Short mmCIF file of C-alpha atoms in Angstrom, two decimals:
data_model
loop_
_atom_site.label_atom_id
_atom_site.label_comp_id
_atom_site.label_asym_id
_atom_site.label_seq_id
_atom_site.Cartn_x
_atom_site.Cartn_y
_atom_site.Cartn_z
CA MET G 1 0.00 0.00 0.00
CA ARG G 2 1.37 3.39 -0.90
CA ILE G 3 0.91 6.18 1.64
CA LEU G 4 -0.40 9.17 -0.27
CA ASP G 5 2.08 11.90 0.57
CA VAL G 6 0.56 13.23 3.77
CA THR G 7 2.89 15.58 5.62
CA VAL G 8 2.97 16.42 9.30
CA GLN G 9 1.76 19.88 8.38
CA ASP G 10 -1.27 18.46 6.55
CA VAL G 11 -2.32 16.61 9.69
CA ILE G 12 -1.72 19.62 11.95
CA ARG G 13 -3.66 21.89 9.63
CA SER G 14 -6.65 19.56 9.75
CA LEU G 15 -6.43 19.36 13.54
CA GLU G 16 -6.20 23.10 14.12
CA GLU G 17 -8.66 24.26 11.48
CA PRO G 18 -11.91 23.67 13.48
CA ALA G 19 -10.71 25.99 16.28
CA GLY G 20 -9.53 28.82 14.03
CA VAL G 21 -6.31 30.65 14.84
CA LEU G 22 -5.30 30.81 18.50
CA GLU G 23 -3.25 33.86 19.45
CA SER G 24 -1.55 32.15 22.35
CA THR G 25 -1.15 28.40 22.61
CA VAL G 26 1.15 25.67 23.91
CA ASP G 27 0.29 23.58 20.84
CA LYS G 28 3.17 23.12 18.43
CA ILE G 29 5.70 20.65 17.11
CA ILE G 30 7.80 20.01 20.22
CA CYS G 31 10.37 18.12 18.23
CA GLY G 32 10.62 16.99 14.63
CA ARG G 33 9.78 18.51 11.27
CA SER G 34 6.55 19.83 9.75
CA HIS G 35 7.47 18.86 6.14
CA GLU G 36 8.10 15.19 7.02
CA LEU G 37 5.98 12.59 5.25
CA VAL G 38 3.74 10.76 7.70
CA GLN G 39 4.24 6.98 7.81
CA GLY G 40 1.88 6.44 10.68
CA ILE G 41 0.25 8.43 13.48
CA ALA G 42 0.15 7.63 17.19
CA VAL G 43 -2.30 9.53 19.42
CA SER G 44 -2.22 9.54 23.21
CA PHE G 45 -3.18 11.56 26.27
CA SER G 46 0.47 11.62 27.31
CA ALA G 47 3.73 11.13 25.43
CA THR G 48 5.17 8.80 28.03
CA TYR G 49 8.42 6.95 27.38
CA GLU G 50 6.46 3.73 26.93
CA ALA G 51 3.92 5.32 24.59
CA LEU G 52 6.68 6.82 22.41
CA ASN G 53 8.41 3.46 22.29
CA ARG G 54 5.16 1.74 21.33
CA ALA G 55 4.58 4.31 18.57
CA ALA G 56 8.02 3.59 17.15
CA GLU G 57 7.34 -0.17 17.23
CA LEU G 58 4.13 0.49 15.29
CA GLU G 59 6.20 2.47 12.76
CA ALA G 60 4.37 5.69 13.47
CA ASN G 61 6.55 8.77 12.99
CA LEU G 62 4.03 11.43 14.11
CA PHE G 63 3.08 11.35 17.77
CA ILE G 64 0.13 13.54 18.80
CA THR G 65 -0.01 14.14 22.56
CA HIS G 66 -2.39 16.12 24.74
CA GLU G 67 0.01 16.78 27.61
CA GLY G 68 3.59 17.98 27.30
CA LEU G 69 6.61 15.77 26.82
CA PHE G 70 8.52 16.92 29.89
CA TYR G 71 6.19 17.01 32.89
CA SER G 72 5.11 20.60 32.53
CA HIS G 73 2.30 22.57 30.91
CA HIS G 74 4.76 25.19 29.66
CA GLU G 75 8.05 24.52 27.97
CA GLY G 76 10.15 26.83 30.14
CA ALA G 77 10.49 24.10 32.75
CA HIS G 78 12.51 21.92 30.35
CA GLU G 79 15.72 23.85 30.90
CA MET G 80 16.20 22.61 34.44
CA LEU G 81 15.90 19.02 33.18
CA LYS G 82 18.76 19.12 30.70
CA SER G 83 21.06 17.09 32.95
CA ASP G 84 18.34 14.70 34.15
CA PRO G 85 18.84 11.06 33.03
CA VAL G 86 15.10 10.51 32.41
CA TYR G 87 14.93 13.62 30.22
CA GLN G 88 18.05 12.57 28.34
CA ALA G 89 16.80 9.02 27.73
CA LYS G 90 13.46 10.30 26.42
CA GLN G 91 15.14 12.80 24.10
CA ALA G 92 17.46 10.07 22.85
CA LEU G 93 14.51 7.76 22.10
CA ILE G 94 12.72 10.50 20.13
CA GLU G 95 15.84 11.24 18.10
CA ALA G 96 16.79 7.61 17.52
CA ARG G 97 13.29 6.71 16.31
CA HIS G 98 12.87 9.94 14.25
CA LEU G 99 9.62 10.83 15.96
CA THR G 100 7.87 14.12 15.37
CA VAL G 101 5.89 15.06 18.48
CA TYR G 102 3.02 17.50 18.15
CA ARG G 103 1.16 18.81 21.18
CA PHE G 104 -2.60 18.99 20.65
CA HIS G 105 -3.97 20.60 23.78
CA ASP G 106 -5.48 24.06 23.34
CA TYR G 107 -6.95 23.45 19.89
CA PRO G 108 -9.26 20.56 20.82
CA HIS G 109 -10.32 22.44 23.96
CA ARG G 110 -11.35 25.32 21.67
CA TYR G 111 -13.46 23.22 19.32
CA THR G 112 -17.22 23.86 19.59
CA PRO G 113 -18.00 21.91 21.67
CA ASP G 114 -14.64 21.20 23.36
CA GLU G 115 -13.58 17.90 21.81
CA ILE G 116 -11.87 16.62 24.96
CA THR G 117 -14.99 17.19 27.07
CA LEU G 118 -17.20 15.77 24.33
CA GLY G 119 -15.05 12.65 24.21
CA LEU G 120 -15.64 12.05 27.91
CA ILE G 121 -19.39 12.69 27.63
CA GLU G 122 -19.69 10.27 24.72
CA ALA G 123 -17.57 7.65 26.50
CA ILE G 124 -19.96 7.62 29.44
CA GLY G 125 -23.06 7.72 27.22
CA TYR G 126 -24.23 11.14 28.42
CA ASP G 127 -24.04 12.91 25.04
CA ARG G 128 -27.77 12.47 24.48
CA TYR G 129 -28.43 14.22 27.83
CA ALA G 130 -26.18 17.24 27.19
CA ILE G 131 -28.33 20.37 27.34
CA ARG G 132 -25.58 22.98 27.09
CA HIS G 133 -21.91 23.19 26.22
CA LEU G 134 -20.06 26.01 27.97
CA SER G 135 -16.48 26.81 26.96
CA SER G 136 -15.00 24.83 29.85
CA ALA G 137 -17.79 22.48 30.97
CA SER G 138 -20.93 20.80 29.71
CA ILE G 139 -24.27 20.58 31.48
CA ILE G 140 -26.06 17.25 31.58
CA HIS G 141 -29.69 16.70 32.47
CA LEU G 142 -30.45 13.10 33.39
CA PRO G 143 -34.15 12.58 32.68
CA SER G 144 -34.47 10.22 35.63
CA GLY G 145 -32.26 11.15 38.55
CA GLN G 146 -29.55 8.83 39.78
CA THR G 147 -27.65 8.70 43.04
CA VAL G 148 -24.03 9.77 43.27
CA ARG G 149 -23.25 6.13 44.00
CA GLN G 150 -24.99 4.95 40.80
CA ILE G 151 -23.23 7.60 38.72
CA THR G 152 -19.89 6.70 40.32
CA GLU G 153 -20.32 3.03 39.45
CA HIS G 154 -21.46 3.93 35.94
CA LEU G 155 -18.36 6.10 35.41
CA LYS G 156 -16.01 3.45 36.74
CA ALA G 157 -17.51 0.79 34.48
CA LYS G 158 -17.56 2.94 31.34
CA LEU G 159 -14.05 4.34 31.83
CA GLN G 160 -12.64 1.11 33.31
CA LEU G 161 -11.33 2.84 36.42
CA SER G 162 -10.29 1.02 39.57
CA HIS G 163 -11.33 4.01 41.69
CA VAL G 164 -12.48 7.61 41.71
CA ARG G 165 -12.42 10.16 44.55
CA VAL G 166 -15.78 11.41 45.76
CA ILE G 167 -16.86 14.09 48.19
CA GLY G 168 -20.49 14.66 49.16
CA ASN G 169 -23.42 12.40 49.81
CA MET G 170 -23.31 9.07 47.94
CA ASP G 171 -27.08 8.64 48.28
CA MET G 172 -28.01 12.06 46.92
CA ILE G 173 -30.14 11.96 43.78
CA CYS G 174 -28.79 14.07 40.92
CA ASP G 175 -30.35 15.12 37.65
CA ARG G 176 -28.28 18.22 36.81
CA ILE G 177 -24.60 17.43 36.41
CA GLY G 178 -21.61 19.45 35.25
CA ILE G 179 -18.81 17.73 33.38
CA THR G 180 -15.37 19.24 33.10
CA VAL G 181 -12.00 17.71 32.31
CA GLY G 182 -8.30 17.94 33.11
CA TYR G 183 -7.19 20.49 35.68
CA ARG G 184 -10.46 22.42 35.58
CA GLY G 185 -11.50 21.26 39.06
CA GLY G 186 -10.39 24.47 40.83
CA GLY G 187 -12.62 26.61 43.03
CA PRO G 188 -12.95 29.77 40.91
CA HIS G 189 -14.22 27.62 38.05
CA LEU G 190 -16.45 25.10 39.82
CA ILE G 191 -17.80 26.77 42.97
CA PRO G 192 -19.93 29.41 41.19
CA MET G 193 -21.05 26.80 38.66
CA TYR G 194 -22.99 24.81 41.27
CA GLU G 195 -25.26 27.81 41.94
CA ASN G 196 -25.28 29.38 38.47
CA GLU G 197 -26.22 26.13 36.75
CA GLN G 198 -28.16 24.64 39.68
CA LEU G 199 -25.99 21.51 39.70
CA GLN G 200 -26.07 18.79 42.33
CA LEU G 201 -22.94 17.11 41.02
CA ILE G 202 -19.81 17.99 39.07
CA ILE G 203 -17.55 15.37 37.51
CA ALA G 204 -14.02 16.74 37.05
CA GLY G 205 -10.47 15.51 36.42
CA GLU G 206 -8.39 17.05 39.19
CA GLY G 207 -7.99 20.31 41.10
CA PRO G 208 -6.47 21.67 44.33
CA GLU G 209 -7.81 19.77 47.33
CA TRP G 210 -8.42 22.86 49.50
CA GLU G 211 -10.68 24.60 46.98
CA THR G 212 -13.78 22.85 45.57
CA PRO G 213 -13.56 19.83 47.93
CA GLU G 214 -13.56 22.10 51.00
CA TYR G 215 -16.54 24.00 49.59
CA ILE G 216 -18.43 20.70 49.18
CA ARG G 217 -17.45 19.71 52.71
CA ASP G 218 -19.04 22.90 54.08
CA ALA G 219 -22.08 22.57 51.81
CA SER G 220 -22.56 19.03 53.16
CA ALA G 221 -22.22 20.17 56.78
CA LEU G 222 -25.03 22.63 56.07
CA GLY G 223 -27.23 19.82 54.78
CA GLY G 224 -26.78 20.94 51.20
CA SER G 225 -27.01 18.76 48.16
CA LYS G 226 -23.73 19.16 46.31
CA SER G 227 -21.22 16.49 45.38
CA LEU G 228 -17.98 16.21 43.41
CA ILE G 229 -16.39 13.25 41.65
CA LEU G 230 -12.72 13.47 40.64
CA THR G 231 -11.87 10.86 38.02
CA GLY G 232 -8.19 11.82 37.76
CA HIS G 233 -6.71 14.00 35.04
CA ALA G 234 -5.84 11.31 32.50
CA ALA G 235 -9.11 9.41 32.91
CA SER G 236 -11.06 12.57 32.11
CA GLU G 237 -9.10 13.48 28.98
CA GLU G 238 -8.08 10.19 27.43
CA PRO G 239 -11.52 9.58 25.84
CA GLY G 240 -11.26 12.95 24.07
CA MET G 241 -7.93 11.99 22.58
CA ARG G 242 -9.36 8.62 21.53
CA ARG G 243 -12.13 10.57 19.79
CA ALA G 244 -9.51 12.72 18.05
CA ALA G 245 -7.73 9.56 16.86
CA ASP G 246 -10.98 8.23 15.36
CA ARG G 247 -11.51 11.50 13.52
CA ILE G 248 -7.94 11.58 12.17
CA ARG G 249 -8.40 8.01 10.94
CA GLN G 250 -11.44 9.11 8.94
CA GLN G 251 -9.70 12.17 7.54
CA PHE G 252 -6.57 10.28 6.49
CA PRO G 253 -7.86 6.82 5.57
CA ASN G 254 -4.57 5.82 3.97
CA VAL G 255 -2.44 6.55 7.02
CA PRO G 256 -2.29 4.01 9.87
CA VAL G 257 -3.58 5.73 13.03
CA HIS G 258 -2.99 4.12 16.43
CA PHE G 259 -4.51 5.23 19.70
CA ILE G 260 -2.13 4.45 22.57
CA PRO G 261 -3.81 4.34 25.98
CA VAL G 262 -1.80 5.13 29.11
CA ALA G 263 -2.12 2.98 32.22
CA PRO G 264 -3.61 4.51 35.39
CA ILE G 265 -0.86 6.56 36.99
CA PHE G 266 -1.59 5.93 40.68
CA GLN G 267 -1.94 2.89 42.82
CA VAL G 268 -4.30 3.56 45.69
CA VAL G 269 -2.88 1.66 48.64
CA MET W 1 -10.31 30.05 86.83
CA ARG W 2 -9.47 33.53 85.66
CA ILE W 3 -7.99 33.85 82.19
CA LEU W 4 -5.02 36.16 82.45
CA ASP W 5 -5.76 38.89 79.96
CA VAL W 6 -4.30 37.34 76.82
CA THR W 7 -5.32 39.19 73.66
CA VAL W 8 -5.54 37.90 70.13
CA GLN W 9 -2.56 40.09 69.30
CA ASP W 10 -0.48 38.48 72.07
CA VAL W 11 -1.09 35.05 70.57
CA ILE W 12 -0.38 36.21 67.02
CA ARG W 13 2.83 37.95 68.11
CA SER W 14 4.09 34.74 69.69
CA LEU W 15 3.17 32.75 66.57
CA GLU W 16 4.83 35.11 64.11
CA GLU W 17 7.94 35.95 66.12
CA PRO W 18 10.02 32.83 65.28
CA ALA W 19 9.76 33.58 61.55
CA GLY W 20 10.63 37.27 61.77
CA VAL W 21 8.76 39.79 59.62
CA LEU W 22 7.42 38.51 56.29
CA GLU W 23 7.15 41.15 53.58
CA SER W 24 4.35 39.41 51.77
CA THR W 25 2.02 36.94 53.42
CA VAL W 26 -1.54 35.63 53.37
CA ASP W 27 -1.42 35.36 57.18
CA LYS W 28 -3.68 37.80 58.98
CA ILE W 29 -6.87 38.14 60.95
CA ILE W 30 -9.45 37.19 58.32
CA CYS W 31 -12.28 38.30 60.55
CA GLY W 32 -12.51 39.53 64.12
CA ARG W 33 -10.45 41.86 66.30
CA SER W 34 -6.82 41.86 67.43
CA HIS W 35 -7.50 43.54 70.80
CA GLU W 36 -10.10 40.94 71.87
CA LEU W 37 -9.40 38.97 75.04
CA VAL W 38 -8.89 35.29 74.29
CA GLN W 39 -11.31 32.96 76.08
CA GLY W 40 -10.08 29.84 74.32
CA ILE W 41 -8.13 28.89 71.20
CA ALA W 42 -9.06 26.38 68.52
CA VAL W 43 -6.38 25.23 66.07
CA SER W 44 -7.06 23.31 62.86
CA PHE W 45 -5.70 22.59 59.41
CA SER W 46 -8.89 24.00 57.90
CA ALA W 47 -11.56 26.36 59.21
CA THR W 48 -14.40 24.19 58.00
CA TYR W 49 -17.98 24.97 58.97
CA GLU W 50 -17.97 22.01 61.35
CA ALA W 51 -14.63 22.96 62.91
CA LEU W 52 -15.79 26.55 63.50
CA ASN W 53 -18.99 25.24 65.06
CA ARG W 54 -17.02 22.89 67.29
CA ALA W 55 -14.73 25.74 68.37
CA ALA W 56 -17.76 27.80 69.38
CA GLU W 57 -19.17 24.85 71.36
CA LEU W 58 -15.83 24.63 73.17
CA GLU W 59 -16.11 28.36 73.94
CA ALA W 60 -13.00 29.20 71.96
CA ASN W 61 -13.14 32.68 70.41
CA LEU W 62 -9.83 32.58 68.53
CA PHE W 63 -9.65 30.13 65.63
CA ILE W 64 -6.20 29.53 64.12
CA THR W 65 -6.39 27.92 60.68
CA HIS W 66 -3.72 26.87 58.20
CA GLU W 67 -5.83 27.10 55.05
CA GLY W 68 -8.16 29.95 54.12
CA LEU W 69 -11.78 30.29 55.16
CA PHE W 70 -13.25 30.48 51.69
CA TYR W 71 -11.74 27.75 49.51
CA SER W 72 -8.90 29.81 48.11
CA HIS W 73 -5.26 30.51 48.90
CA HIS W 74 -5.75 34.22 48.20
CA GLU W 75 -8.59 36.36 49.44
CA GLY W 76 -9.49 37.89 46.08
CA ALA W 77 -11.63 34.89 45.25
CA HIS W 78 -14.06 35.70 48.06
CA GLU W 79 -15.83 38.40 46.09
CA MET W 80 -17.44 35.97 43.68
CA LEU W 81 -18.88 34.05 46.65
CA LYS W 82 -20.81 36.91 48.21
CA SER W 83 -24.18 35.57 47.02
CA ASP W 84 -23.35 31.92 47.69
CA PRO W 85 -25.47 30.29 50.42
CA VAL W 86 -22.54 28.26 51.84
CA TYR W 87 -20.40 31.42 52.09
CA GLN W 88 -23.26 33.33 53.71
CA ALA W 89 -23.97 30.60 56.28
CA LYS W 90 -20.30 30.38 57.23
CA GLN W 91 -20.03 34.16 57.61
CA ALA W 92 -23.20 34.18 59.71
CA LEU W 93 -21.81 31.45 62.00
CA ILE W 94 -18.55 33.38 62.53
CA GLU W 95 -20.44 36.57 63.37
CA ALA W 96 -23.05 34.92 65.58
CA ARG W 97 -20.39 33.13 67.63
CA HIS W 98 -18.03 36.13 67.75
CA LEU W 99 -15.10 34.15 66.37
CA THR W 100 -11.83 35.75 65.44
CA VAL W 101 -10.19 33.75 62.67
CA TYR W 102 -6.44 34.07 62.14
CA ARG W 103 -4.69 32.42 59.23
CA PHE W 104 -1.36 30.83 60.18
CA HIS W 105 0.12 29.58 56.94
CA ASP W 106 3.25 31.37 55.76
CA TYR W 107 4.73 31.96 59.21
CA PRO W 108 5.00 28.31 60.31
CA HIS W 109 6.35 27.41 56.85
CA ARG W 110 9.09 30.00 57.47
CA TYR W 111 10.13 28.70 60.86
CA THR W 112 13.57 27.02 60.91
CA PRO W 113 12.85 24.21 60.29
CA ASP W 114 9.41 24.61 58.71
CA GLU W 115 7.05 23.74 61.55
CA ILE W 116 4.44 22.13 59.29
CA THR W 117 7.01 19.80 57.72
CA LEU W 118 8.56 19.09 61.12
CA GLY W 119 5.12 18.17 62.49
CA LEU W 120 4.72 15.55 59.79
CA ILE W 121 8.23 14.18 60.29
CA GLU W 122 7.69 13.87 64.04
CA ALA W 123 4.24 12.30 63.57
CA ILE W 124 5.76 9.50 61.49
CA GLY W 125 8.75 9.10 63.81
CA TYR W 126 11.33 10.18 61.21
CA ASP W 127 12.64 13.23 63.11
CA ARG W 128 15.63 11.26 64.41
CA TYR W 129 16.54 10.36 60.79
CA ALA W 130 16.34 13.91 59.40
CA ILE W 131 19.75 14.81 58.00
CA ARG W 132 18.88 18.16 56.40
CA HIS W 133 16.05 20.67 56.43
CA LEU W 134 15.70 22.63 53.21
CA SER W 135 13.30 25.57 53.06
CA SER W 136 10.56 23.52 51.44
CA ALA W 137 11.46 19.89 52.15
CA SER W 138 13.43 17.76 54.58
CA ILE W 139 15.81 14.94 53.76
CA ILE W 140 15.55 11.70 55.69
CA HIS W 141 18.15 8.97 55.83
CA LEU W 142 16.75 5.67 57.04
CA PRO W 143 19.70 3.74 58.51
CA SER W 144 18.24 0.45 57.32
CA GLY W 145 16.43 0.72 54.02
CA GLN W 146 12.74 -0.06 53.75
CA THR W 147 10.56 -0.86 50.76
CA VAL W 148 8.05 1.66 49.41
CA ARG W 149 5.38 -0.77 50.57
CA GLN W 150 6.72 -0.82 54.15
CA ILE W 151 6.98 2.97 54.24
CA THR W 152 3.46 3.27 52.82
CA GLU W 153 2.03 1.01 55.53
CA HIS W 154 4.02 2.85 58.20
CA LEU W 155 2.66 6.22 57.01
CA LYS W 156 -0.91 4.97 56.88
CA ALA W 157 -0.68 3.55 60.40
CA LYS W 158 1.00 6.61 61.93
CA LEU W 159 -1.29 9.14 60.22
CA GLN W 160 -4.40 6.93 60.42
CA LEU W 161 -5.08 7.16 56.71
CA SER W 162 -7.42 4.83 54.84
CA HIS W 163 -5.32 5.23 51.68
CA VAL W 164 -2.48 7.05 49.98
CA ARG W 165 -1.65 7.32 46.26
CA VAL W 166 1.61 5.79 45.14
CA ILE W 167 3.53 5.77 41.88
CA GLY W 168 6.69 3.76 41.36
CA ASN W 169 7.85 0.36 42.47
CA MET W 170 6.34 -0.86 45.75
CA ASP W 171 9.20 -3.31 46.29
CA MET W 172 12.00 -0.79 45.82
CA ILE W 173 14.24 -0.34 48.86
CA CYS W 174 14.67 3.29 49.95
CA ASP W 175 17.03 4.88 52.39
CA ARG W 176 17.07 8.49 51.16
CA ILE W 177 13.64 10.08 51.30
CA GLY W 178 12.39 13.62 50.74
CA ILE W 179 9.45 14.88 52.76
CA THR W 180 7.41 17.86 51.64
CA VAL W 181 3.91 18.99 52.57
CA GLY W 182 0.81 20.67 51.19
CA TYR W 183 0.81 21.65 47.54
CA ARG W 184 4.57 21.30 47.14
CA GLY W 185 4.28 18.15 44.98
CA GLY W 186 4.73 20.00 41.66
CA GLY W 187 7.36 19.14 39.06
CA PRO W 188 9.64 22.19 39.26
CA HIS W 189 10.05 21.57 42.98
CA LEU W 190 10.31 17.77 43.16
CA ILE W 191 11.79 16.57 39.87
CA PRO W 192 15.24 18.16 40.33
CA MET W 193 15.22 17.11 44.00
CA TYR W 194 15.40 13.40 43.13
CA GLU W 195 18.73 13.91 41.40
CA ASN W 196 20.13 16.74 43.50
CA GLU W 197 19.49 14.93 46.77
CA GLN W 198 19.87 11.39 45.41
CA LEU W 199 16.42 10.41 46.66
CA GLN W 200 14.64 7.16 45.89
CA LEU W 201 11.33 8.33 47.33
CA ILE W 202 9.50 11.58 48.01
CA ILE W 203 6.50 11.81 50.31
CA ALA W 204 4.33 14.83 49.43
CA GLY W 205 0.83 16.17 50.02
CA GLU W 206 -0.56 16.89 46.55
CA GLY W 207 0.50 18.30 43.19
CA PRO W 208 -0.56 18.33 39.53
CA GLU W 209 -0.93 14.79 38.21
CA TRP W 210 0.84 15.45 34.89
CA GLU W 211 4.04 16.74 36.47
CA THR W 212 5.96 14.67 39.06
CA PRO W 213 3.81 11.52 38.61
CA GLU W 214 4.50 11.47 34.85
CA TYR W 215 8.22 11.91 35.54
CA ILE W 216 8.14 8.91 37.89
CA ARG W 217 6.24 6.93 35.28
CA ASP W 218 9.01 7.54 32.74
CA ALA W 219 11.75 6.90 35.31
CA SER W 220 10.08 3.56 36.08
CA ALA W 221 9.80 2.64 32.41
CA LEU W 222 13.56 3.19 32.18
CA GLY W 223 14.12 0.80 35.07
CA GLY W 224 14.92 3.66 37.42
CA SER W 225 14.46 3.63 41.15
CA LYS W 226 12.23 6.57 41.96
CA SER W 227 8.88 6.57 43.72
CA LEU W 228 6.34 9.09 44.99
CA ILE W 229 3.75 8.84 47.74
CA LEU W 230 0.97 11.43 47.88
CA THR W 231 -0.69 11.46 51.28
CA GLY W 232 -3.23 14.18 50.44
CA HIS W 233 -2.87 17.85 51.34
CA ALA W 234 -4.61 17.80 54.74
CA ALA W 235 -2.96 14.58 55.91
CA SER W 236 0.46 16.11 55.25
CA GLU W 237 -0.19 19.39 57.08
CA GLU W 238 -2.51 18.49 59.93
CA PRO W 239 0.31 17.10 62.13
CA GLY W 240 2.14 20.42 61.84
CA MET W 241 -0.91 22.31 63.06
CA ARG W 242 -1.30 19.82 65.90
CA ARG W 243 2.31 20.58 66.81
CA ALA W 244 1.54 24.32 66.73
CA ALA W 245 -1.42 23.73 69.08
CA ASP W 246 0.85 21.92 71.55
CA ARG W 247 3.30 24.79 71.48
CA ILE W 248 0.58 27.40 72.00
CA ARG W 249 -0.72 25.38 74.95
CA GLN W 250 2.73 25.57 76.56
CA GLN W 251 3.11 29.27 75.87
CA PHE W 252 -0.31 30.20 77.22
CA PRO W 253 -0.91 27.66 80.00
CA ASN W 254 -3.94 29.52 81.34
CA VAL W 255 -5.82 29.55 78.05
CA PRO W 256 -7.73 26.43 76.93
CA VAL W 257 -6.27 25.29 73.59
CA HIS W 258 -8.16 22.75 71.48
CA PHE W 259 -6.84 21.02 68.40
CA ILE W 260 -9.70 20.23 66.02
CA PRO W 261 -8.91 17.53 63.47
CA VAL W 262 -10.68 17.49 60.12
CA ALA W 263 -12.04 14.27 58.68
CA PRO W 264 -10.52 12.88 55.47
CA ILE W 265 -11.99 14.87 52.61
CA PHE W 266 -12.31 12.15 49.96
CA GLN W 267 -13.96 8.80 49.79
CA VAL W 268 -12.09 6.53 47.42
CA VAL W 269 -14.76 4.47 45.69
#
């Protein structure tokens, strides 16, 4: 089979186009070349050492990652790592296997609706209950209410998670739910949303423990009906990247496209 | 028993004195009056609604908290909460019970050594193994190495935790360990520390999931010997506030001093 001359830049253009031009973004080719011909594409939430290695084994030369390569949202932090053996080994792997790594973070979050959030909503079968997509969260209306416990079990089954972290009342019945992904679990974002959107429950990735969780703790002490489920950062965003991989596969039917899942990062002991 | 005219300001002066004058700090009287006579003191990691209520029941009128009252490190975020029913109920409780709330965060972290870190180290019995106190972490040398699993079980037993989150190799033997508390688990702080201090393990409170944990994931994939235990933010800092309460009790023997623990914030389901 002949790969029809698709370049890295062709793929990037198709990925960025739905969001328009972003003035400020972390998305870019972190290493590699935009004019390279694409032999195969690997897509993942995180460009871990293992995921990069797997991509190379699959003969993919374009790696599309949501999170950064070097343990930081912004690139400035890389400098301090230059002498670190883990950093050096990862750089050496990328160079030896001629991988081009493109970060695809801000663009999918700026799709309408946010593709990363939409991926999560679809993965848990809530897309038909979405009543509104805000820029950083979606509002779900469950026609028949469910308890926090039922929703927790549903999430764990659909996302194949060994655990989630919950604060609030497990027996509370919810029909208005907010869904937000990644590091959007912070107080300034979520606390007003409970009241503004009349939510009983928000499902988020992660956020500082002393912000939204402490608010829910106080709300619970006052007999209120507010709960929070934290799935973990990767669990909340991996389905969106899987969705992106499916879309790329349709757009470039002649290029092999591999989605590479990452294992859960924590053991809960 | 007559309480010997101790004012709020007397207590604050004694708390701040060991750190000297801080140019910029979040520590201050969040509500109440510095000239008030102290009837009793409550000390806690977090001024939750329940903890404030308990303090009032104990007839304490000075509440010393490590974290903020309103779900934010900085006070600016309070404005958006003005119409929130949880905020309003908490404010009403503080006013009705005439509580003075003082935030004691930056000062204890600037003691030499950091009192919040020292509290954790003492609580887990590692104070005799501390070989160096940095400004934001302490270095422990265990004379006979222990596995990550043994250290995890030790921590859980000493801090009475139902769980911690671990990344790395549970069977790895560690003798050089970094200990850091609160939100100091981020990459720029911890990643260089592994190499600079030749640590096999760091015990931290919390931090962004895509930073240090992803670094440990890659280090593990490369066969490296690095692990991370996240105890949770409150679990890492509550012992330090308990230590502060003990010290205040010694300094003001005629004032009743109550340490109010907070329950674990998350259920892991």
